[in-house]
Amino acid sequence: MNIEEIREYILALPEVVEVEQFTDVIVYKIGGKWFAVCSFERPDYIAVKCDPGRAAMLRDEYDAVTPAWHFCKKHWNDLRITSLPSGVVKREICHSYLTVIRRNVTPKALRQELEAVAERAGIDVCVSE
């Protein structure tokens, strides 16, 4: 996958907002919270949020998954998108999207609304594949 394909995939997820955070960084948000970050300085990478146990497992399984640069290493992974199968990249983007909805989005009513939207869109399915 390349960065343009990643962008199209992320923007196809329900309720996602794309923001140019700095001059060279694009942030993807759900419910006002970051779940994916791309930098023009590192176009082969995307940073995604991850459960700590899953983050460590992915780093062990794939050389192209590393602790995210300039992020909390416990909760964020960098995916080298040009070196990973597209299914893995998409799965981890979906995992990040759902993780942020379930753990970071407030108030509860917004979280529940976004969970329902994601469920109707079949987002849970892409994480379990």
Tab-separated table of C-alpha atoms in Angstrom:
chain	number	residue	atom	x	y	z
A	1	MET	CA	0.000	0.000	0.000
A	2	ASN	CA	1.040	3.589	-0.461
A	3	ILE	CA	0.085	6.709	1.467
A	4	GLU	CA	-2.666	7.692	-1.008
A	5	GLU	CA	-4.333	4.292	-0.664
A	6	ILE	CA	-4.046	4.552	3.128
A	7	ARG	CA	-5.696	7.976	3.046
A	8	GLU	CA	-8.596	6.709	0.923
A	9	TYR	CA	-9.084	3.714	3.210
A	10	ILE	CA	-9.064	5.799	6.400
A	11	LEU	CA	-11.410	8.452	5.028
A	12	ALA	CA	-13.872	5.698	4.044
A	13	LEU	CA	-14.287	4.807	7.739
A	14	PRO	CA	-17.403	6.398	9.277
A	15	GLU	CA	-17.111	9.804	10.962
A	16	VAL	CA	-13.347	10.194	10.375
A	17	VAL	CA	-11.926	13.705	10.237
A	18	GLU	CA	-8.626	14.524	8.525
A	19	VAL	CA	-6.642	17.433	9.975
A	20	GLU	CA	-3.328	18.959	8.926
A	21	GLN	CA	-1.921	19.267	12.430
A	22	PHE	CA	1.431	20.777	11.532
A	23	THR	CA	2.941	21.688	8.183
A	24	ASP	CA	4.003	18.107	7.465
A	25	VAL	CA	1.671	15.936	9.579
A	26	ILE	CA	-1.804	14.645	8.784
A	27	VAL	CA	-3.878	13.424	11.733
A	28	TYR	CA	-6.945	11.227	11.429
A	29	LYS	CA	-9.477	11.597	14.228
A	30	ILE	CA	-12.605	9.880	15.440
A	31	GLY	CA	-14.718	11.649	18.049
A	32	GLY	CA	-12.068	14.370	18.259
A	33	LYS	CA	-9.316	11.891	19.213
A	34	TRP	CA	-6.262	10.844	17.191
A	35	PHE	CA	-6.158	7.267	15.887
A	36	ALA	CA	-3.744	7.501	12.929
A	37	VAL	CA	-0.965	9.875	11.938
A	38	CYS	CA	1.014	10.272	8.707
A	39	SER	CA	4.030	12.490	8.151
A	40	PHE	CA	5.237	13.776	4.797
A	41	GLU	CA	8.795	13.321	6.112
A	42	ARG	CA	8.150	9.569	6.533
A	43	PRO	CA	5.641	8.676	3.777
A	44	ASP	CA	6.251	4.916	4.114
A	45	TYR	CA	4.962	4.916	7.708
A	46	ILE	CA	1.695	5.414	9.516
A	47	ALA	CA	1.396	5.599	13.297
A	48	VAL	CA	-1.618	3.829	14.821
A	49	LYS	CA	-2.847	3.403	18.377
A	50	CYS	CA	-2.799	-0.122	19.772
A	51	ASP	CA	-3.477	-2.138	22.907
A	52	PRO	CA	-0.107	-2.562	24.696
A	53	GLY	CA	-0.108	-6.367	24.517
A	54	ARG	CA	-1.081	-6.358	20.866
A	55	ALA	CA	1.555	-3.697	20.119
A	56	ALA	CA	4.320	-5.909	21.521
A	57	MET	CA	3.012	-9.010	19.725
A	58	LEU	CA	2.941	-7.203	16.367
A	59	ARG	CA	6.497	-5.908	16.863
A	60	ASP	CA	7.645	-9.470	17.502
A	61	GLU	CA	5.756	-10.841	14.502
A	62	TYR	CA	6.660	-8.191	11.886
A	63	ASP	CA	9.964	-6.392	11.318
A	64	ALA	CA	7.939	-3.613	9.656
A	65	VAL	CA	6.098	-2.807	12.918
A	66	THR	CA	8.073	-0.702	15.389
A	67	PRO	CA	7.354	1.578	18.344
A	68	ALA	CA	5.951	4.820	16.946
A	69	TRP	CA	8.379	7.647	16.450
A	70	HIS	CA	7.533	10.642	18.702
A	71	PHE	CA	4.617	8.833	20.384
A	72	CYS	CA	4.048	6.802	23.526
A	73	LYS	CA	5.817	3.555	22.649
A	74	LYS	CA	3.463	1.539	24.847
A	75	HIS	CA	0.312	2.539	22.935
A	76	TRP	CA	1.450	3.497	19.423
A	77	ASN	CA	3.044	1.495	16.600
A	78	ASP	CA	4.584	2.632	13.349
A	79	LEU	CA	3.577	0.488	10.389
A	80	ARG	CA	5.946	0.519	7.393
A	81	ILE	CA	3.098	0.338	4.911
A	82	THR	CA	5.279	-0.548	1.920
A	83	SER	CA	6.570	-3.685	3.692
A	84	LEU	CA	3.391	-5.106	5.240
A	85	PRO	CA	0.524	-6.956	3.558
A	86	SER	CA	-2.359	-4.564	2.911
A	87	GLY	CA	-4.661	-6.747	5.031
A	88	VAL	CA	-2.423	-6.274	8.063
A	89	VAL	CA	-2.272	-2.508	7.554
A	90	LYS	CA	-6.050	-2.241	7.186
A	91	ARG	CA	-6.656	-4.499	10.191
A	92	GLU	CA	-4.405	-2.376	12.392
A	93	ILE	CA	-6.021	0.861	11.217
A	94	CYS	CA	-9.426	-0.606	12.144
A	95	HIS	CA	-8.052	-1.771	15.493
A	96	SER	CA	-6.769	1.737	16.193
A	97	TYR	CA	-10.082	3.295	15.154
A	98	LEU	CA	-12.081	1.008	17.469
A	99	THR	CA	-9.589	1.279	20.336
A	100	VAL	CA	-9.860	5.055	20.324
A	101	ILE	CA	-13.661	4.973	20.161
A	102	ARG	CA	-13.901	2.506	23.035
A	103	ARG	CA	-11.233	3.960	25.318
A	104	ASN	CA	-10.746	7.614	24.514
A	105	VAL	CA	-13.948	9.129	23.155
A	106	THR	CA	-16.076	11.028	25.651
A	107	PRO	CA	-18.835	11.703	26.580
A	108	LYS	CA	-20.352	8.252	26.874
A	109	ALA	CA	-23.259	9.132	24.576
A	110	LEU	CA	-20.861	10.047	21.741
A	111	ARG	CA	-18.837	6.880	22.358
A	112	GLN	CA	-21.981	4.742	22.155
A	113	GLU	CA	-23.139	6.505	19.000
A	114	LEU	CA	-19.759	5.975	17.300
A	115	GLU	CA	-19.643	2.327	18.399
A	116	ALA	CA	-23.064	1.802	16.820
A	117	VAL	CA	-21.973	3.519	13.589
A	118	ALA	CA	-18.824	1.360	13.445
A	119	GLU	CA	-20.811	-1.803	14.098
A	120	ARG	CA	-23.312	-0.975	11.325
A	121	ALA	CA	-20.357	-0.386	8.984
A	122	GLY	CA	-18.885	-3.789	9.861
A	123	ILE	CA	-15.711	-2.386	11.409
A	124	ASP	CA	-15.576	-5.156	14.057
A	125	VAL	CA	-15.311	-7.667	11.236
A	126	CYS	CA	-12.165	-6.127	9.769
A	127	VAL	CA	-10.382	-6.295	13.132
A	128	SER	CA	-11.067	-9.988	13.621
A	129	GLU	CA	-9.905	-10.997	10.123
